[in-house]
Structures are given as C-alpha cells and as structure tokens.
PDB file of C-alpha atoms in Angstrom:
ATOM      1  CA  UNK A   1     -72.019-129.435  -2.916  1.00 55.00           C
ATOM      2  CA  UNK A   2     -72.468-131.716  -5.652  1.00 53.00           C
ATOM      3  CA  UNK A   3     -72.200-130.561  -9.399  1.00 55.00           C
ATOM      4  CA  UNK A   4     -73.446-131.615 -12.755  1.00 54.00           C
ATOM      5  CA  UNK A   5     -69.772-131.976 -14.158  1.00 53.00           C
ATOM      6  CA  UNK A   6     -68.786-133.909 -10.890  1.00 53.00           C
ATOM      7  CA  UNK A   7     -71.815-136.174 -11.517  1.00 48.00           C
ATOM      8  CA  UNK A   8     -71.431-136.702 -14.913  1.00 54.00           C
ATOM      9  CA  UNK A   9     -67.111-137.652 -14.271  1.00 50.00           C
ATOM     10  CA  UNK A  10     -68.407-140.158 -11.717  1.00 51.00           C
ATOM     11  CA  UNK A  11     -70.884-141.863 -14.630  1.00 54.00           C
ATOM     12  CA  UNK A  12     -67.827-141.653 -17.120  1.00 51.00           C
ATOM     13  CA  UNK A  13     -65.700-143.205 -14.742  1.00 49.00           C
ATOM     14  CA  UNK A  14     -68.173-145.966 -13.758  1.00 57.00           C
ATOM     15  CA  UNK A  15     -68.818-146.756 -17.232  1.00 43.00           C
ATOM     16  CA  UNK A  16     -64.863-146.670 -18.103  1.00 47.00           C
ATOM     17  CA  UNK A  17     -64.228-149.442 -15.380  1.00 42.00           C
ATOM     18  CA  UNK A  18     -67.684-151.367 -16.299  1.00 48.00           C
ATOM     19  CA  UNK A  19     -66.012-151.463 -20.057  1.00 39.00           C
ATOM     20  CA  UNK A  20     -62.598-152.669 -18.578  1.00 46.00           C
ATOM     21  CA  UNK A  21     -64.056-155.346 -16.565  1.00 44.00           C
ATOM     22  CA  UNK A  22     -66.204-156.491 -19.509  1.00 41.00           C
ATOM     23  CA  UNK A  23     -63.114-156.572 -21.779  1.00 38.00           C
ATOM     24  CA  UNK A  24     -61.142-158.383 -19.248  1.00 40.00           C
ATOM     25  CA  UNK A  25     -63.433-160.992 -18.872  1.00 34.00           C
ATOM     26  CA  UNK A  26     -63.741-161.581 -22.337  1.00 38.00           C
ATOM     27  CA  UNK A  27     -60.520-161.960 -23.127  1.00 40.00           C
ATOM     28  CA  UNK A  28     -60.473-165.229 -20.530  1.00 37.00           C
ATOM     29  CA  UNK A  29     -62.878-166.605 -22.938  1.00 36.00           C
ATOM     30  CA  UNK A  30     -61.472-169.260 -24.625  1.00 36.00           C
ATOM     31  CA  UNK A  31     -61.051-168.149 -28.556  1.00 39.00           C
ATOM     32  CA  UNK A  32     -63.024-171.154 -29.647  1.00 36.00           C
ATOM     33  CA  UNK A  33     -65.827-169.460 -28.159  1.00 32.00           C
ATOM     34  CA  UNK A  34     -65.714-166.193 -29.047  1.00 35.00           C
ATOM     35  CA  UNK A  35     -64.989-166.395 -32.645  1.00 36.00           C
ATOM     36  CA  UNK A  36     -61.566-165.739 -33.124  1.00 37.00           C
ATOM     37  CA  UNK A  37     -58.047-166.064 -32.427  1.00 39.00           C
ATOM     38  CA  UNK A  38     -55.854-164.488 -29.681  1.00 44.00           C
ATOM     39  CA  UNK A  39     -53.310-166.982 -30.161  1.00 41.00           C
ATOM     40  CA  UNK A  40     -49.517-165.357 -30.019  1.00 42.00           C
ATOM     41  CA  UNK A  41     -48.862-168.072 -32.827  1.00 41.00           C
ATOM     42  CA  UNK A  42     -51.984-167.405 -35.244  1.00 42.00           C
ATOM     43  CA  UNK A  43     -49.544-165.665 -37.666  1.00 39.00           C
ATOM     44  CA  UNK A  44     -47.795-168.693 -37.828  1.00 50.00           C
ATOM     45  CA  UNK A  45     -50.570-170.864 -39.703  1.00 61.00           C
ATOM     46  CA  UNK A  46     -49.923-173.780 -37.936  1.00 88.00           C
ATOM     47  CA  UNK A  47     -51.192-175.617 -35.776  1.00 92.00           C
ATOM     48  CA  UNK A  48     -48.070-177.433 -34.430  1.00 95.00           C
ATOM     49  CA  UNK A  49     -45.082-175.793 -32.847  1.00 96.00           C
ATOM     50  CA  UNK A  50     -41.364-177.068 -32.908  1.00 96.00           C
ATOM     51  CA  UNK A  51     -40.290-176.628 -29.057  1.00 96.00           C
ATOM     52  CA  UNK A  52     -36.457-174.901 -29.015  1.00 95.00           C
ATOM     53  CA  UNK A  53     -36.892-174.732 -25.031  1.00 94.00           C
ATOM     54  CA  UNK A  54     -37.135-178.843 -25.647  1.00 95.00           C
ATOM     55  CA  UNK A  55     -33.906-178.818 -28.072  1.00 95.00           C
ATOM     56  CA  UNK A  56     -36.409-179.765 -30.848  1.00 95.00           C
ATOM     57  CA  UNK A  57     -37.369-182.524 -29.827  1.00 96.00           C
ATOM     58  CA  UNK A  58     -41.132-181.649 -28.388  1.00 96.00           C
ATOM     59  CA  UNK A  59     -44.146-180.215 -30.326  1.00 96.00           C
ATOM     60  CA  UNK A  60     -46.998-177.927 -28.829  1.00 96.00           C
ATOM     61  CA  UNK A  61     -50.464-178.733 -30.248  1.00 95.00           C
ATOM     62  CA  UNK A  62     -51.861-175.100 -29.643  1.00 94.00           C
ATOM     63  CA  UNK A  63     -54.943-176.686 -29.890  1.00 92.00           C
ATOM     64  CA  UNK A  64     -55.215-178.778 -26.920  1.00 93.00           C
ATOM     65  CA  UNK A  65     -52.037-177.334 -25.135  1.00 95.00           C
ATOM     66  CA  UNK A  66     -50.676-180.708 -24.748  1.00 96.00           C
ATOM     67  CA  UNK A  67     -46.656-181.441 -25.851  1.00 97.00           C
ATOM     68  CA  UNK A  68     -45.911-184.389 -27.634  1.00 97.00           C
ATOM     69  CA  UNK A  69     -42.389-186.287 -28.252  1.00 96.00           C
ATOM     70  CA  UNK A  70     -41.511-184.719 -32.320  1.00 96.00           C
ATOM     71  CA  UNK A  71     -40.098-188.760 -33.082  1.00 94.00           C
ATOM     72  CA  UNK A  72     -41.231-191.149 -30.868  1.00 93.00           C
ATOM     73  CA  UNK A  73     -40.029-194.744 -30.312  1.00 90.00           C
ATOM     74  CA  UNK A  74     -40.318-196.911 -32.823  1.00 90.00           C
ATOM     75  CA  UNK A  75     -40.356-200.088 -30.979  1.00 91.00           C
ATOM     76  CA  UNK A  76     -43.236-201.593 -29.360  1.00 92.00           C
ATOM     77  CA  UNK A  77     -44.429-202.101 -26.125  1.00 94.00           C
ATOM     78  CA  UNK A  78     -46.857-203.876 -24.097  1.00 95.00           C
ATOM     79  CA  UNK A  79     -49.365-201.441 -21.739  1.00 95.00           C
ATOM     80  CA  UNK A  80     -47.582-202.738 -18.761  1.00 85.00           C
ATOM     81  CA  UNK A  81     -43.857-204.252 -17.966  1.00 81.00           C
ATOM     82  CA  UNK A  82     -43.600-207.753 -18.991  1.00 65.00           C
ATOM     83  CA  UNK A  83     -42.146-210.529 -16.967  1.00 57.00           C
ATOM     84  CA  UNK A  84     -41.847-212.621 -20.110  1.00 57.00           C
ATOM     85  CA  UNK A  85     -39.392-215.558 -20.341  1.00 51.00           C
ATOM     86  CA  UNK A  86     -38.316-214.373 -16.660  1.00 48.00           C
ATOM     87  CA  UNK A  87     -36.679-211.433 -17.264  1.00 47.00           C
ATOM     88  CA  UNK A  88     -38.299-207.794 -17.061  1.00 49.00           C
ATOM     89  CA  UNK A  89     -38.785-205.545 -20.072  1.00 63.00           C
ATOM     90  CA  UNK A  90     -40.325-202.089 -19.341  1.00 78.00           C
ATOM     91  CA  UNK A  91     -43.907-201.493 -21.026  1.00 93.00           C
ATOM     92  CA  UNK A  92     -45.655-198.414 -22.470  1.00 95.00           C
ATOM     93  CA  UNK A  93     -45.958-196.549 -19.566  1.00 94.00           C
ATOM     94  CA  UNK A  94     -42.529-197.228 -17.847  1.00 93.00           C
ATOM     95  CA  UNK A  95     -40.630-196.000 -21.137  1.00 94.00           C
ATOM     96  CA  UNK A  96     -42.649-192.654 -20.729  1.00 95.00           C
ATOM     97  CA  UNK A  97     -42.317-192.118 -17.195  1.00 93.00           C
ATOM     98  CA  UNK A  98     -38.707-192.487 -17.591  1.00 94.00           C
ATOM     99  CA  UNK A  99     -38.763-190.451 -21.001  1.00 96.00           C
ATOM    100  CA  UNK A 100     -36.243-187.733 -21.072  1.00 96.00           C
ATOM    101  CA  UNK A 101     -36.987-184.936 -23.795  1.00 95.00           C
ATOM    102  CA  UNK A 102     -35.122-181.449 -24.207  1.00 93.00           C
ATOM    103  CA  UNK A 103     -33.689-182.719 -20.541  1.00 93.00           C
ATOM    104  CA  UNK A 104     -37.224-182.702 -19.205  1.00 94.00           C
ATOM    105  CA  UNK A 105     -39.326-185.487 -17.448  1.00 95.00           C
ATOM    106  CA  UNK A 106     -42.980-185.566 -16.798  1.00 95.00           C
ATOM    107  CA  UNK A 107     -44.532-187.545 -20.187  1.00 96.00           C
ATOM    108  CA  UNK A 108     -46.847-189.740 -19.585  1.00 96.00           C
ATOM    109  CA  UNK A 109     -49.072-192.037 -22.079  1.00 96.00           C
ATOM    110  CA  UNK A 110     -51.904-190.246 -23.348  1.00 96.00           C
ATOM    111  CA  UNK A 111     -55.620-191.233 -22.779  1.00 96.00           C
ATOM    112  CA  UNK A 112     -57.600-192.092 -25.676  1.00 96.00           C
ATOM    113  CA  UNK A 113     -59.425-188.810 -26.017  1.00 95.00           C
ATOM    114  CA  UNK A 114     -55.552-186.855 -26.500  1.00 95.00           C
ATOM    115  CA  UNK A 115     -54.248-189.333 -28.711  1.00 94.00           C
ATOM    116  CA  UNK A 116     -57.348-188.677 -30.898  1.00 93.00           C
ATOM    117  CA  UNK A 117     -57.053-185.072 -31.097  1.00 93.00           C
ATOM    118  CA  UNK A 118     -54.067-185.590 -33.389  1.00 92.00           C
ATOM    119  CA  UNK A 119     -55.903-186.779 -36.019  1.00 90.00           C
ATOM    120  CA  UNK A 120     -57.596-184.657 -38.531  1.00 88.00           C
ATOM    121  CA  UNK A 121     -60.905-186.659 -40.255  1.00 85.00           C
ATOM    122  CA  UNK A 122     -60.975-184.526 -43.016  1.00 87.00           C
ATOM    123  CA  UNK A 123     -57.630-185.959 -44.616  1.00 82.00           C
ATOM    124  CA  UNK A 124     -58.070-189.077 -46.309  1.00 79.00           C
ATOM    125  CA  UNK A 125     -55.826-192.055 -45.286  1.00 77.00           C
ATOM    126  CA  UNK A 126     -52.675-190.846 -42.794  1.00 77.00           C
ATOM    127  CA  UNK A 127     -55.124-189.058 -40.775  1.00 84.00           C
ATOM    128  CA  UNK A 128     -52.431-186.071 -39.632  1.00 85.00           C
ATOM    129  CA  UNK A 129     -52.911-182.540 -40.434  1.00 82.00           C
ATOM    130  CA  UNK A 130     -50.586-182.356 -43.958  1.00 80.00           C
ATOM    131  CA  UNK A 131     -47.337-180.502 -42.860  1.00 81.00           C
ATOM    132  CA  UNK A 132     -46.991-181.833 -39.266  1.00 90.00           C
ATOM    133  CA  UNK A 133     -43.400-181.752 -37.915  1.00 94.00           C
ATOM    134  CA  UNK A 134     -43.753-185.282 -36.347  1.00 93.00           C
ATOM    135  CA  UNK A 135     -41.789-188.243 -37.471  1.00 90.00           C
ATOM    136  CA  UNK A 136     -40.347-190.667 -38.181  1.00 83.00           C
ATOM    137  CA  UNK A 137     -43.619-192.192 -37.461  1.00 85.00           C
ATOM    138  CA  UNK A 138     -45.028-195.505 -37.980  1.00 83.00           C
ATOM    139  CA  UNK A 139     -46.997-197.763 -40.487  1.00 80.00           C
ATOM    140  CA  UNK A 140     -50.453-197.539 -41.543  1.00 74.00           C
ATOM    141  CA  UNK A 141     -52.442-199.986 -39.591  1.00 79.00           C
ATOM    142  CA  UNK A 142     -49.924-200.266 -36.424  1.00 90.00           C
ATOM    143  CA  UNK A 143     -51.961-199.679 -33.059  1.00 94.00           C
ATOM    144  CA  UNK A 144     -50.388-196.640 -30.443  1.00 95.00           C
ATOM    145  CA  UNK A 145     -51.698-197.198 -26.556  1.00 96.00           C
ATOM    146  CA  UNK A 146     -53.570-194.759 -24.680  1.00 97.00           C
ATOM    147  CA  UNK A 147     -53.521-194.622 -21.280  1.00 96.00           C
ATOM    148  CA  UNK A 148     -57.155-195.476 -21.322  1.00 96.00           C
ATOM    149  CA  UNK A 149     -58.532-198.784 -19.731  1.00 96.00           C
ATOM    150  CA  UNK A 150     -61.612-200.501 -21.987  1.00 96.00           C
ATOM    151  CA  UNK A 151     -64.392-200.418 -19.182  1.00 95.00           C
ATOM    152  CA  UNK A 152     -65.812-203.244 -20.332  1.00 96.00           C
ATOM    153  CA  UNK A 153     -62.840-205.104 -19.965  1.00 94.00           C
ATOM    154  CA  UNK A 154     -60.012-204.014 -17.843  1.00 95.00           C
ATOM    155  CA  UNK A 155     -57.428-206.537 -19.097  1.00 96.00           C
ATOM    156  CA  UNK A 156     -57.947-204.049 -22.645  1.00 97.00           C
ATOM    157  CA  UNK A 157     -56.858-200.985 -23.271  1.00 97.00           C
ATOM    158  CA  UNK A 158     -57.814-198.275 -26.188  1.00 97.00           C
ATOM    159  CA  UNK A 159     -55.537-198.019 -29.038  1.00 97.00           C
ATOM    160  CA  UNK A 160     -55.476-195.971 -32.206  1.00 94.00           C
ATOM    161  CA  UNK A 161     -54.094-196.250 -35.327  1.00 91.00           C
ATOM    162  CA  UNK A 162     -52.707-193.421 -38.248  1.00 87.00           C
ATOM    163  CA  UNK A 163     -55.930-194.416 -40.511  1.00 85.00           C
ATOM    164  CA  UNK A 164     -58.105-192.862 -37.680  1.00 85.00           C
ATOM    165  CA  UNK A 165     -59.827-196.423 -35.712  1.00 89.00           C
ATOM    166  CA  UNK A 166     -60.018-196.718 -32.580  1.00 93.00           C
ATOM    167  CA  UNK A 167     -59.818-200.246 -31.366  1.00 95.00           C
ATOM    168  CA  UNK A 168     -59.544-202.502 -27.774  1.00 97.00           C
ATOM    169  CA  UNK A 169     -56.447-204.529 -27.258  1.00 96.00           C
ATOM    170  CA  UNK A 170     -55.064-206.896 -24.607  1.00 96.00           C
ATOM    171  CA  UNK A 171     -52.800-205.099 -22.418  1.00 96.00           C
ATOM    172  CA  UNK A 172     -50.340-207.733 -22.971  1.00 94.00           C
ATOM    173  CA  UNK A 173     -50.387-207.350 -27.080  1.00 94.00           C
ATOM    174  CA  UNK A 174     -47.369-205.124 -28.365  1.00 94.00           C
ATOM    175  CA  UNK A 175     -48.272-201.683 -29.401  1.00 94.00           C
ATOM    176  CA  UNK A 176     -45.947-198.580 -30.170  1.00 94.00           C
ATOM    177  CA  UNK A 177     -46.535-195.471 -27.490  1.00 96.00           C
ATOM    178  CA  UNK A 178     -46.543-191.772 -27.858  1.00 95.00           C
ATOM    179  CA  UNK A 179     -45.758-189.662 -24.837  1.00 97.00           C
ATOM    180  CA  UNK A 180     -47.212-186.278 -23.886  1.00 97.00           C
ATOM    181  CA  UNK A 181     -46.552-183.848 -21.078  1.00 95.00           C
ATOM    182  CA  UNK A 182     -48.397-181.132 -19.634  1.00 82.00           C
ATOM    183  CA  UNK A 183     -52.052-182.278 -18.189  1.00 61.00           C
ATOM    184  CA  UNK A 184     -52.521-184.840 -15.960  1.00 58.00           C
ATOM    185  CA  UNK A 185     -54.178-187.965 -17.252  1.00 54.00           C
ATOM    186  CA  UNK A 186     -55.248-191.169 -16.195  1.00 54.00           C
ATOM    187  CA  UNK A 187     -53.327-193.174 -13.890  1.00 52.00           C
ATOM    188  CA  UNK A 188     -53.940-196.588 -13.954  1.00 50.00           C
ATOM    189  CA  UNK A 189     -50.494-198.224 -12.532  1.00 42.00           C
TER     190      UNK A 189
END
C-alpha cells in the first residue's frame, strides 16, 4: 500500500537528484560561459602562474591552459634545421623538441593562434598583460615563429612580434622561438 508521505519522499528524492545532476553539469561548463570564475587561482589576480613543479622555470596561462618556457632563448632560429655552409644547426622546432624545462620534455613551437593569446590589445606598445613573470624577453619589432605554415605559401610561416603584428616569413629567415607544452599542435616536420 502506497502512502501520501511515501509518495511525496519519492518526489523529494527525484527532485534532490534532478538538482544534483543539474549542478553537476554546470559546473563542467566552462567559466567563460557561465559568468564567473571557478578557477582555484582567481584569488590570485593573475592571470599567469610561476610553475614550482617546473623549478620556476614554466608559466601556466590559466587562460588557455597552455605552459610556456618563463625566459626563453634569446638566440634566433630558422623554422627548420639549416644545412648552411655544410654544417647542421638545429632550427626552431628542433631546439623545442629537445627543450628540457623543470626536467620535463614535451614543448613544442606554438601555432599562431597560441602565440597570440599572449598578447593583450588593450596595452599600448609591449602588448603583454603589465606584471607578467616572463623574461628576459626580446626587442620590440623582433619576429617569434609559430608552428603555423602560411597556406598561401608553404615555404612561409606565421610570426608575431611584442607590438602585436602578425606577419609571413620565409622559413629560412632567423626568428627567436617560444616553446609551450601541454596541447598538441600542428606538426608540420
């Protein structure tokens, strides 16, 4: 025999679990979306994270999720190895995949689209968000590879710059690189 207070603790409960799953799902929603943050790191203010687990020497743009190298190299590279004057000198993409960070492997050279989402358009000239922990960095002006390939001409590559251009440059030209870990990105070797 069914009651009215059996009844009406099967209804609760349905409408508990209903609430649960609701809230659940939610959460998955990425904070973008919803309107606010449920980032561990939101007290922090920043937007950039120093990486001990990397010795220091890795940031984590909470943003994207992506880790970059805190100083990269300073020297510059072409977008592949170079076989100039006989010898062998390793390009853009050998010096990352043979990066070693915070005694971790796995960088890579970023496509066009991560390299971008460093910059911040709404500071004028060194387009970085003001207080970044990268550096030292390099000059105004000086082009960094992406992993990108110009489609319209595959001996080009996309490169930016600190200023915020993005600009098409001959694979063989000499341009600095900033290596990233985490998600998987072009291969073009």
């Amino acid at each position: 025999m069914v009651t009215i207070a059996n009844v009406t603790l099967v209804n609760s409960f349905k409408l508990l679990l209903g609430v649960s799953i609701s809230v659940a799902l939610m959460s998955l929603v990425s904070p973008a979306f919803a309107g606010h943050s449920t980032d561990p790191w939101a007290h922090q203010g920043s937007r950039f994270v120093v990486l001990g687990a990397f010795t220091g020497q890795a940031v984590l743009d909470r943003e994207t999720g992506l880790v970059w190298e805190k100083s990269p190299n300073l020297g510059a590279f072409t977008w592949l190895p170079s076989t100039v004057g006989g010898g062998s000198s390793g390009g853009a993409h050998d010096r990352c995949n043979r990066l070693v960070l915070g005694h971790r492997m796995g960088w890579r050279v970023p496509t066009i689209q991560e390299l971008t989402s460093l910059l911040d358009q709404t500071v004028t000239g060194f387009h970085l968000t003001p207080g970044h922990p990268f550096g030292p960095l390099w000059s105004i002006g000086e082009a960094i590879w992406s992993a990108t390939t110009a489609a319209d001409n595959t001996a080009g590559a996309w490169t930016m710059e600190l200023l915020g251009s993005i600009v098409k440059v001959n694979k063989g030209a000499l341009a600095h690189v900033w290596c990233v870990r985490f998600r998987q990105g072009v291969d073009p070797q």
